[in-house]
Structures are given as structure tokens and as C-alpha cells.
């Protein structure tokens, strides 16, 4: 009876021992096997065997590329506190799993310490603007220092990136104000240039308008003068002299102007003089003015004529005075 009870128990124990000697290692992972606390072997991915109750899996090492984000706060050369986010991508070398497992208690803490040390050595040499412009230099410096330090522990530093630069809130506000002021300055310059172009274009348009307006007025006056000349010729043909014809034309234009004003019901223009006798007085005054101007012109012509004759006589007298002297000079030469 006792044998029937022991056989299942022994079978169960045997199965447990067999299963305890079998373990699985996942892809991109290495397992460290110890025997009585001493390193025995490193097992890679797949189904693995170990001595039951004697061998133990002490730990597993991830062989994938891992990323560690480190947030570092430091001061720049121009005394501005800034936070930098450094992303370190690293990987355990498959041939150095032993070093990675046994030499470092906490690789993340080790990498973080080196990142702090390098960043706080590099950033204080730069001004804030240089930190933004030369962030790749900071990443290269961190990557170089980490590679030198972590290779002896079995780690490869794949890439180091400066993923974020965050200055103090007041500094960012000041930088935004500077940027906004600079953009407003550029916008004001563009607005001023646009206004200048508008003013120049308007001035050119006005100049062209004035030129065309002046040309039109000149053409108009030329045609008016031509019409007046033809009107005077017509009146001369019927026995009216030039003075009377000019006065008559002016009076006619006066009444034409009155008629044009009367056609506008809302006109506020007042033409002076504006009386029933205005036309006849204007005609008489103009005839008298023309007559007086002709008389003055004839008098001036007569006066100029007398001056010319007197000047001619003076010149002849001077010539008579010089003649005897010329004769004496001629005799002396002989």
C-alpha cells in the first residue's frame, strides 16, 4: 500500500525536477546562470537546460537598444538657468554580458551621473543663444565621454541627443518680447516702404495729370485764340476795326458766361459787375482803353523816332570833328 502511494509522489517530484531544469530565454535577451552563487554560463535566446536545484538563473540582460532621458538643470555663461533634456540611446554588447551584469549595480544611475557631469561642464562655457545653436556640440561631448566610460562595462552608446532646451519662464518671456519687437520693426519698415511707394506713385500720377491738364488747357487756349482770330477777321470784313471787334468779342463772352451761370439752378457764383448797363459800360471802357493804348503807342513810337534822328546827328558831328585830325596824321606820315 505504501509503495502505491510513493510512486505518484516520486513521479511528481521527478517531473518537477525535470521542469525546473528547463527554462526559456527570449529573443534579444541573455540569461546569467550561477551555481551555488558562482557564475557558470551565459545563455542566449531559446530553450535552455540547467542542473535542477543546483543551477539558478541569476538575472537576465536586455540586448535591445534602450533609451534613457536625463533632465539636467544648469547655468549658462550669461547667468541664465536652463533645463536640458538629454536622451541617451545605449545597448549591451552581446560579448560583454558578464561585465554589464556584474560590474554595474545600476547602469541608469551611472549614465545619468556622466550626463550631469558633462553637461554642467560644457553649458557654462556658452551663452544662452549659443546653447540653442550648438546643442549638437553638447550632444557630441556627452556621447564621447559616455563611450569612454561605459565601454569598459560592456555598454555601447549608440546616440546622444539634446531633445529639449527649456530656459526660465521669465527668460523665455523676455526672448519672446525681443523677437516680437524685432518682427514689429521689420513690419514697420515694410509698411514705411509700402507708404513710400504709394506716395511716389501718387506723386507721379499727379504730375502726369497736371501735365495732361496743362496740355489740355494750352490746346484749349490755342483753339480759343484761333477762334478769336477768325472772329476778328470776320468783323473786319464788315467794316469793324480790330479794337471794336475785340471789345465786342469780350462783351459776347461776358453774356455767354451769364447764360451758363443761369443754367445751373444751385449755383452760388456771382459775376461782378452784374448790372443791366454792365455790358455797355464794359464795351465803352474797353474801346476807350484800346484807343488810349494806341495813342500811347503812337506817342512812344514818335519819341523813339526823334531819339534815333538826334543820335544820328550827334554821330555825324563827331565824325566831322575827327576828320581834320586824321588828315594831319596822314600828312605827318608822308
mmCIF file of C-alpha atoms in Angstrom:
data_model
loop_
_atom_site.group_PDB
_atom_site.id
_atom_site.type_symbol
_atom_site.label_atom_id
_atom_site.label_comp_id
_atom_site.label_asym_id
_atom_site.label_seq_id
_atom_site.Cartn_x
_atom_site.Cartn_y
_atom_site.Cartn_z
ATOM 1 C CA UNK A 1 0.000 0.000 0.000
ATOM 2 C CA UNK A 2 2.845 2.326 0.870
ATOM 3 C CA UNK A 3 4.518 1.623 -2.479
ATOM 4 C CA UNK A 4 1.391 2.677 -4.380
ATOM 5 C CA UNK A 5 1.394 5.990 -2.515
ATOM 6 C CA UNK A 6 5.131 6.700 -3.003
ATOM 7 C CA UNK A 7 5.171 6.028 -6.730
ATOM 8 C CA UNK A 8 2.947 9.021 -7.708
ATOM 9 C CA UNK A 9 4.784 11.219 -5.293
ATOM 10 C CA UNK A 10 8.140 10.251 -6.728
ATOM 11 C CA UNK A 11 6.817 10.748 -10.245
ATOM 12 C CA UNK A 12 5.596 14.239 -9.387
ATOM 13 C CA UNK A 13 8.937 15.102 -7.802
ATOM 14 C CA UNK A 14 10.773 13.813 -10.855
ATOM 15 C CA UNK A 15 8.625 15.897 -13.174
ATOM 16 C CA UNK A 16 9.199 18.978 -11.042
ATOM 17 C CA UNK A 17 12.932 18.376 -11.126
ATOM 18 C CA UNK A 18 12.858 17.961 -14.897
ATOM 19 C CA UNK A 19 10.815 21.116 -15.431
ATOM 20 C CA UNK A 20 12.991 23.079 -13.008
ATOM 21 C CA UNK A 21 15.969 22.230 -15.184
ATOM 22 C CA UNK A 22 14.323 23.696 -18.276
ATOM 23 C CA UNK A 23 13.991 27.464 -18.918
ATOM 24 C CA UNK A 24 13.396 29.731 -21.923
ATOM 25 C CA UNK A 25 15.386 32.829 -22.881
ATOM 26 C CA UNK A 26 13.553 35.378 -25.018
ATOM 27 C CA UNK A 27 14.902 36.913 -28.217
ATOM 28 C CA UNK A 28 17.397 39.795 -27.747
ATOM 29 C CA UNK A 29 17.925 38.695 -24.136
ATOM 30 C CA UNK A 30 20.771 36.902 -22.344
ATOM 31 C CA UNK A 31 20.419 34.922 -19.095
ATOM 32 C CA UNK A 32 23.172 34.642 -16.473
ATOM 33 C CA UNK A 33 23.334 31.195 -14.800
ATOM 34 C CA UNK A 34 25.008 30.709 -11.401
ATOM 35 C CA UNK A 35 25.830 27.534 -9.464
ATOM 36 C CA UNK A 36 25.792 27.962 -5.739
ATOM 37 C CA UNK A 37 26.196 31.725 -6.250
ATOM 38 C CA UNK A 38 29.117 31.475 -8.661
ATOM 39 C CA UNK A 39 28.914 32.458 -12.328
ATOM 40 C CA UNK A 40 28.595 29.428 -14.573
ATOM 41 C CA UNK A 41 27.464 30.493 -18.042
ATOM 42 C CA UNK A 42 25.537 32.925 -20.192
ATOM 43 C CA UNK A 43 22.611 31.536 -22.109
ATOM 44 C CA UNK A 44 21.149 33.188 -25.210
ATOM 45 C CA UNK A 45 17.669 33.029 -26.714
ATOM 46 C CA UNK A 46 15.869 29.681 -26.995
ATOM 47 C CA UNK A 47 15.152 26.615 -24.822
ATOM 48 C CA UNK A 48 17.927 26.090 -22.248
ATOM 49 C CA UNK A 49 18.788 23.403 -19.660
ATOM 50 C CA UNK A 50 20.358 23.668 -16.226
ATOM 51 C CA UNK A 51 21.027 21.382 -13.321
ATOM 52 C CA UNK A 52 17.906 21.327 -11.169
ATOM 53 C CA UNK A 53 18.222 22.700 -7.652
ATOM 54 C CA UNK A 54 21.887 23.494 -8.276
ATOM 55 C CA UNK A 55 21.959 25.988 -11.115
ATOM 56 C CA UNK A 56 19.983 29.209 -10.808
ATOM 57 C CA UNK A 57 19.173 31.963 -13.300
ATOM 58 C CA UNK A 58 20.716 34.951 -11.544
ATOM 59 C CA UNK A 59 19.319 37.515 -13.958
ATOM 60 C CA UNK A 60 18.546 38.497 -17.483
ATOM 61 C CA UNK A 61 20.167 41.212 -19.601
ATOM 62 C CA UNK A 62 18.213 43.124 -22.273
ATOM 63 C CA UNK A 63 20.210 43.311 -25.508
ATOM 64 C CA UNK A 64 17.861 45.768 -27.232
ATOM 65 C CA UNK A 65 18.701 49.415 -27.811
ATOM 66 C CA UNK A 66 17.401 51.273 -24.776
ATOM 67 C CA UNK A 67 16.826 54.987 -24.181
ATOM 68 C CA UNK A 68 17.380 56.925 -21.005
ATOM 69 C CA UNK A 69 16.065 60.514 -20.695
ATOM 70 C CA UNK A 70 18.041 62.705 -18.308
ATOM 71 C CA UNK A 71 16.818 66.172 -17.267
ATOM 72 C CA UNK A 72 19.719 68.445 -16.305
ATOM 73 C CA UNK A 73 19.429 71.967 -14.888
ATOM 74 C CA UNK A 74 22.491 74.146 -15.227
ATOM 75 C CA UNK A 75 23.632 77.749 -15.717
ATOM 76 C CA UNK A 76 24.905 79.382 -18.895
ATOM 77 C CA UNK A 77 27.787 81.797 -19.290
ATOM 78 C CA UNK A 78 25.410 84.792 -19.144
ATOM 79 C CA UNK A 79 23.945 83.529 -15.825
ATOM 80 C CA UNK A 80 20.705 82.101 -17.183
ATOM 81 C CA UNK A 81 19.385 78.891 -15.654
ATOM 82 C CA UNK A 82 18.260 76.405 -18.260
ATOM 83 C CA UNK A 83 16.956 72.828 -18.251
ATOM 84 C CA UNK A 84 18.235 70.411 -20.879
ATOM 85 C CA UNK A 85 16.680 67.067 -21.692
ATOM 86 C CA UNK A 86 19.367 64.612 -22.827
ATOM 87 C CA UNK A 87 18.262 61.374 -24.462
ATOM 88 C CA UNK A 88 20.914 58.627 -24.351
ATOM 89 C CA UNK A 89 20.436 55.551 -26.541
ATOM 90 C CA UNK A 90 22.596 52.624 -25.379
ATOM 91 C CA UNK A 91 22.932 48.873 -25.829
ATOM 92 C CA UNK A 92 24.650 45.995 -24.025
ATOM 93 C CA UNK A 93 27.210 44.272 -26.226
ATOM 94 C CA UNK A 94 26.425 40.587 -26.602
ATOM 95 C CA UNK A 95 30.051 39.631 -25.962
ATOM 96 C CA UNK A 96 30.211 41.640 -22.750
ATOM 97 C CA UNK A 97 27.103 40.488 -20.913
ATOM 98 C CA UNK A 98 29.245 39.354 -17.963
ATOM 99 C CA UNK A 99 30.719 42.860 -17.475
ATOM 100 C CA UNK A 100 27.327 44.549 -17.913
ATOM 101 C CA UNK A 101 25.722 42.247 -15.310
ATOM 102 C CA UNK A 102 28.433 42.071 -12.662
ATOM 103 C CA UNK A 103 30.373 45.322 -12.906
ATOM 104 C CA UNK A 104 27.476 47.801 -12.642
ATOM 105 C CA UNK A 105 24.809 47.733 -9.972
ATOM 106 C CA UNK A 106 22.671 50.385 -11.699
ATOM 107 C CA UNK A 107 23.700 51.354 -15.251
ATOM 108 C CA UNK A 108 20.972 54.015 -15.478
ATOM 109 C CA UNK A 109 22.371 55.840 -12.458
ATOM 110 C CA UNK A 110 25.884 55.558 -13.864
ATOM 111 C CA UNK A 111 24.861 57.026 -17.235
ATOM 112 C CA UNK A 112 22.871 59.799 -15.518
ATOM 113 C CA UNK A 113 25.893 60.797 -13.445
ATOM 114 C CA UNK A 114 28.116 61.087 -16.514
ATOM 115 C CA UNK A 115 25.481 63.112 -18.365
ATOM 116 C CA UNK A 116 25.200 65.571 -15.459
ATOM 117 C CA UNK A 117 28.975 65.890 -15.270
ATOM 118 C CA UNK A 118 29.488 66.593 -18.980
ATOM 119 C CA UNK A 119 26.516 68.952 -19.417
ATOM 120 C CA UNK A 120 27.444 71.018 -16.372
ATOM 121 C CA UNK A 121 30.988 71.274 -17.721
ATOM 122 C CA UNK A 122 30.027 72.296 -21.271
ATOM 123 C CA UNK A 123 26.975 74.560 -20.931
ATOM 124 C CA UNK A 124 28.547 77.122 -18.511
ATOM 125 C CA UNK A 125 31.045 77.907 -21.305
ATOM 126 C CA UNK A 126 28.244 79.077 -23.623
ATOM 127 C CA UNK A 127 25.753 81.900 -23.691
ATOM 128 C CA UNK A 128 22.067 81.075 -23.903
ATOM 129 C CA UNK A 129 21.858 81.737 -27.646
ATOM 130 C CA UNK A 130 24.921 79.544 -28.189
ATOM 131 C CA UNK A 131 23.274 76.695 -26.266
ATOM 132 C CA UNK A 132 20.442 76.671 -28.818
ATOM 133 C CA UNK A 133 22.804 76.999 -31.765
ATOM 134 C CA UNK A 134 25.427 74.475 -30.560
ATOM 135 C CA UNK A 135 23.263 71.804 -28.979
ATOM 136 C CA UNK A 136 24.873 69.254 -31.301
ATOM 137 C CA UNK A 137 28.258 70.072 -29.766
ATOM 138 C CA UNK A 138 26.822 69.325 -26.326
ATOM 139 C CA UNK A 139 25.421 66.010 -27.569
ATOM 140 C CA UNK A 140 28.768 65.047 -29.144
ATOM 141 C CA UNK A 141 30.629 65.852 -25.920
ATOM 142 C CA UNK A 142 28.232 63.749 -23.855
ATOM 143 C CA UNK A 143 28.410 60.878 -26.340
ATOM 144 C CA UNK A 144 32.228 60.911 -26.320
ATOM 145 C CA UNK A 145 32.517 60.895 -22.531
ATOM 146 C CA UNK A 146 29.875 58.177 -22.120
ATOM 147 C CA UNK A 147 31.535 55.927 -24.706
ATOM 148 C CA UNK A 148 34.891 56.171 -22.960
ATOM 149 C CA UNK A 149 33.354 55.445 -19.583
ATOM 150 C CA UNK A 150 30.759 52.781 -20.413
ATOM 151 C CA UNK A 151 32.689 50.596 -22.873
ATOM 152 C CA UNK A 152 34.620 49.009 -20.009
ATOM 153 C CA UNK A 153 31.286 47.940 -18.529
ATOM 154 C CA UNK A 154 30.081 46.304 -21.728
ATOM 155 C CA UNK A 155 27.813 49.117 -22.938
ATOM 156 C CA UNK A 156 27.806 50.835 -26.335
ATOM 157 C CA UNK A 157 26.444 54.394 -26.526
ATOM 158 C CA UNK A 158 24.540 54.430 -29.817
ATOM 159 C CA UNK A 159 23.397 58.061 -29.916
ATOM 160 C CA UNK A 160 23.085 61.058 -27.639
ATOM 161 C CA UNK A 161 20.516 63.767 -28.391
ATOM 162 C CA UNK A 162 19.649 67.103 -26.811
ATOM 163 C CA UNK A 163 15.884 66.866 -27.248
ATOM 164 C CA UNK A 164 14.754 69.923 -25.268
ATOM 165 C CA UNK A 165 16.164 73.233 -24.024
ATOM 166 C CA UNK A 166 13.936 74.995 -21.537
ATOM 167 C CA UNK A 167 15.128 78.336 -20.077
ATOM 168 C CA UNK A 168 13.485 80.033 -17.123
ATOM 169 C CA UNK A 169 9.945 81.327 -17.711
ATOM 170 C CA UNK A 170 10.956 84.980 -17.373
ATOM 171 C CA UNK A 171 13.842 84.481 -19.789
ATOM 172 C CA UNK A 172 11.524 82.906 -22.363
ATOM 173 C CA UNK A 173 9.086 85.792 -21.954
ATOM 174 C CA UNK A 174 11.915 88.291 -22.497
ATOM 175 C CA UNK A 175 13.127 86.391 -25.566
ATOM 176 C CA UNK A 176 9.605 86.368 -26.962
ATOM 177 C CA UNK A 177 9.317 90.133 -26.404
ATOM 178 C CA UNK A 178 12.641 90.689 -28.180
ATOM 179 C CA UNK A 179 11.533 88.518 -31.075
ATOM 180 C CA UNK A 180 8.160 90.277 -31.242
ATOM 181 C CA UNK A 181 9.833 93.704 -31.180
ATOM 182 C CA UNK A 182 12.210 92.652 -33.952
ATOM 183 C CA UNK A 183 9.342 91.423 -36.086
ATOM 184 C CA UNK A 184 7.369 94.623 -35.416
ATOM 185 C CA UNK A 185 10.417 96.615 -36.506
ATOM 186 C CA UNK A 186 10.622 94.650 -39.762
ATOM 187 C CA UNK A 187 6.861 95.045 -40.276
ATOM 188 C CA UNK A 188 7.151 98.809 -39.682
ATOM 189 C CA UNK A 189 9.961 99.002 -42.251
ATOM 190 C CA UNK A 190 7.838 97.165 -44.793
ATOM 191 C CA UNK A 191 4.852 99.425 -44.026
ATOM 192 C CA UNK A 192 7.021 102.521 -44.433
ATOM 193 C CA UNK A 193 8.380 101.203 -47.725
ATOM 194 C CA UNK A 194 4.843 100.500 -48.929
ATOM 195 C CA UNK A 195 3.745 104.031 -47.937
ATOM 196 C CA UNK A 196 6.758 105.472 -49.748
ATOM 197 C CA UNK A 197 5.885 103.536 -52.896
ATOM 198 C CA UNK A 198 2.278 104.758 -52.647
ATOM 199 C CA UNK A 199 3.404 108.376 -52.200
ATOM 200 C CA UNK A 200 5.824 108.173 -55.133
ATOM 201 C CA UNK A 201 3.202 106.546 -57.335
ATOM 202 C CA UNK A 202 0.626 109.147 -56.319
ATOM 203 C CA UNK A 203 3.076 111.987 -56.991
ATOM 204 C CA UNK A 204 3.882 110.567 -60.416
ATOM 205 C CA UNK A 205 0.188 110.197 -61.190
ATOM 206 C CA UNK A 206 -0.497 113.768 -60.083
ATOM 207 C CA UNK A 207 2.444 115.047 -62.136
ATOM 208 C CA UNK A 208 1.171 113.198 -65.197
ATOM 209 C CA UNK A 209 -2.330 114.513 -64.530
ATOM 210 C CA UNK A 210 -1.060 118.096 -64.234
ATOM 211 C CA UNK A 211 0.973 117.679 -67.403
ATOM 212 C CA UNK A 212 -2.031 116.412 -69.333
ATOM 213 C CA UNK A 213 -4.231 119.094 -67.759
ATOM 214 C CA UNK A 214 -1.760 121.800 -68.754
ATOM 215 C CA UNK A 215 -1.534 120.390 -72.248
ATOM 216 C CA UNK A 216 -5.321 120.405 -72.451
ATOM 217 C CA UNK A 217 -5.527 123.997 -71.235
ATOM 218 C CA UNK A 218 -2.848 125.026 -73.730
ATOM 219 C CA UNK A 219 -4.730 123.315 -76.554
ATOM 220 C CA UNK A 220 -7.961 124.927 -75.387
ATOM 221 C CA UNK A 221 -6.422 128.396 -75.299
ATOM 222 C CA UNK A 222 -4.822 127.811 -78.674
ATOM 223 C CA UNK A 223 -8.198 126.960 -80.175
ATOM 224 C CA UNK A 224 -9.804 129.921 -78.415
ATOM 225 C CA UNK A 225 -7.134 132.244 -79.828
ATOM 226 C CA UNK A 226 -7.658 130.762 -83.266
ATOM 227 C CA UNK A 227 -11.408 131.274 -82.983
ATOM 228 C CA UNK A 228 -10.925 134.855 -81.809
ATOM 229 C CA UNK A 229 -8.594 135.500 -84.705
ATOM 230 C CA UNK A 230 -11.201 134.202 -87.140
ATOM 231 C CA UNK A 231 -13.920 136.264 -85.423
ATOM 232 C CA UNK A 232 -11.834 139.439 -85.715
ATOM 233 C CA UNK A 233 -11.217 138.733 -89.409
ATOM 234 C CA UNK A 234 -14.955 138.288 -89.999
ATOM 235 C CA UNK A 235 -15.772 141.555 -88.192
ATOM 236 C CA UNK A 236 -13.031 143.418 -90.089
ATOM 237 C CA UNK A 237 -14.595 142.291 -93.338
ATOM 238 C CA UNK A 238 -17.860 144.028 -92.416
ATOM 239 C CA UNK A 239 -16.160 147.326 -91.527
ATOM 240 C CA UNK A 240 -15.486 146.916 -87.780
ATOM 241 C CA UNK A 241 -11.905 147.685 -86.787
ATOM 242 C CA UNK A 242 -9.777 145.414 -84.577
ATOM 243 C CA UNK A 243 -10.330 147.393 -81.372
ATOM 244 C CA UNK A 244 -14.089 147.387 -81.657
ATOM 245 C CA UNK A 245 -14.054 143.721 -82.702
ATOM 246 C CA UNK A 246 -12.010 142.733 -79.623
ATOM 247 C CA UNK A 247 -14.327 144.687 -77.328
ATOM 248 C CA UNK A 248 -17.396 143.119 -78.945
ATOM 249 C CA UNK A 249 -15.957 139.614 -78.520
ATOM 250 C CA UNK A 250 -15.248 140.232 -74.824
ATOM 251 C CA UNK A 251 -18.785 141.502 -74.248
ATOM 252 C CA UNK A 252 -20.190 138.487 -76.073
ATOM 253 C CA UNK A 253 -18.168 136.161 -73.833
ATOM 254 C CA UNK A 254 -19.461 138.079 -70.799
ATOM 255 C CA UNK A 255 -23.075 137.385 -71.750
ATOM 256 C CA UNK A 256 -22.250 133.758 -72.614
ATOM 257 C CA UNK A 257 -20.862 133.393 -69.099
ATOM 258 C CA UNK A 258 -24.048 134.872 -67.597
ATOM 259 C CA UNK A 259 -26.132 132.441 -69.614
ATOM 260 C CA UNK A 260 -24.015 129.456 -68.460
ATOM 261 C CA UNK A 261 -24.391 130.535 -64.819
ATOM 262 C CA UNK A 262 -28.155 130.887 -65.228
ATOM 263 C CA UNK A 263 -28.473 127.311 -66.460
ATOM 264 C CA UNK A 264 -27.229 125.975 -63.072
ATOM 265 C CA UNK A 265 -30.074 126.237 -60.544
ATOM 266 C CA UNK A 266 -27.865 125.547 -57.494
ATOM 267 C CA UNK A 267 -25.002 127.807 -58.487
ATOM 268 C CA UNK A 268 -23.673 130.239 -55.827
ATOM 269 C CA UNK A 269 -21.367 132.063 -58.252
ATOM 270 C CA UNK A 270 -21.780 135.827 -58.538
ATOM 271 C CA UNK A 271 -20.261 137.617 -61.535
ATOM 272 C CA UNK A 272 -19.175 141.221 -60.930
ATOM 273 C CA UNK A 273 -20.027 143.704 -62.340
ATOM 274 C CA UNK A 274 -23.550 142.380 -62.841
ATOM 275 C CA UNK A 275 -25.942 145.170 -63.827
ATOM 276 C CA UNK A 276 -28.052 145.911 -66.945
ATOM 277 C CA UNK A 277 -25.550 148.556 -68.028
ATOM 278 C CA UNK A 278 -22.548 146.323 -67.323
ATOM 279 C CA UNK A 279 -22.214 145.173 -70.913
ATOM 280 C CA UNK A 280 -22.344 148.609 -72.448
ATOM 281 C CA UNK A 281 -20.014 150.109 -69.809
ATOM 282 C CA UNK A 282 -17.570 147.267 -70.384
ATOM 283 C CA UNK A 283 -17.688 147.841 -74.140
ATOM 284 C CA UNK A 284 -17.131 151.601 -73.758
ATOM 285 C CA UNK A 285 -14.311 151.104 -71.274
ATOM 286 C CA UNK A 286 -12.575 148.589 -73.477
ATOM 287 C CA UNK A 287 -12.870 150.787 -76.569
ATOM 288 C CA UNK A 288 -11.514 153.728 -74.587
ATOM 289 C CA UNK A 289 -8.681 151.554 -73.236
ATOM 290 C CA UNK A 290 -7.766 150.310 -76.678
ATOM 291 C CA UNK A 291 -7.834 153.888 -78.038
ATOM 292 C CA UNK A 292 -5.685 155.216 -75.209
ATOM 293 C CA UNK A 293 -3.211 152.354 -75.585
ATOM 294 C CA UNK A 294 -2.954 153.059 -79.321
ATOM 295 C CA UNK A 295 -2.328 156.759 -78.677
ATOM 296 C CA UNK A 296 0.313 155.962 -76.113
ATOM 297 C CA UNK A 297 1.915 153.529 -78.516
ATOM 298 C CA UNK A 298 1.991 156.136 -81.336
ATOM 299 C CA UNK A 299 3.487 158.725 -78.958
ATOM 300 C CA UNK A 300 6.209 156.299 -77.877
ATOM 301 C CA UNK A 301 6.994 155.470 -81.496
ATOM 302 C CA UNK A 302 7.287 159.210 -82.329
ATOM 303 C CA UNK A 303 9.525 159.787 -79.316
ATOM 304 C CA UNK A 304 11.777 156.857 -80.232
ATOM 305 C CA UNK A 305 11.997 158.153 -83.790
ATOM 306 C CA UNK A 306 13.148 161.578 -82.566
ATOM 307 C CA UNK A 307 15.776 159.955 -80.335
ATOM 308 C CA UNK A 308 17.135 157.923 -83.244
ATOM 309 C CA UNK A 309 17.395 161.037 -85.507
ATOM 310 C CA UNK A 310 19.105 163.033 -82.747
ATOM 311 C CA UNK A 311 21.591 160.200 -82.140
ATOM 312 C CA UNK A 312 22.328 160.077 -85.867
ATOM 313 C CA UNK A 313 23.077 163.836 -85.957
ATOM 314 C CA UNK A 314 25.380 163.521 -82.961
ATOM 315 C CA UNK A 315 27.292 160.733 -84.672
ATOM 316 C CA UNK A 316 27.735 162.861 -87.816
ATOM 317 C CA UNK A 317 29.064 165.812 -85.767
ATOM 318 C CA UNK A 318 31.574 163.578 -84.045
ATOM 319 C CA UNK A 319 32.749 162.313 -87.429
ATOM 320 C CA UNK A 320 33.339 165.889 -88.665
ATOM 321 C CA UNK A 321 35.427 166.669 -85.592
ATOM 322 C CA UNK A 322 37.652 163.632 -86.080
ATOM 323 C CA UNK A 323 38.275 164.233 -89.828
ATOM 324 C CA UNK A 324 40.877 167.144 -89.543
ATOM 325 C CA UNK A 325 42.894 165.148 -87.030
ATOM 326 C CA UNK A 326 43.010 162.189 -89.404
ATOM 327 C CA UNK A 327 44.255 164.471 -92.202
ATOM 328 C CA UNK A 328 47.096 165.827 -90.038
ATOM 329 C CA UNK A 329 48.133 162.331 -89.094
ATOM 330 C CA UNK A 330 48.203 161.382 -92.765
ATOM 331 C CA UNK A 331 50.403 164.390 -93.642
ATOM 332 C CA UNK A 332 52.804 163.594 -90.835
ATOM 333 C CA UNK A 333 53.230 160.076 -92.068
ATOM 334 C CA UNK A 334 54.175 161.325 -95.553
#
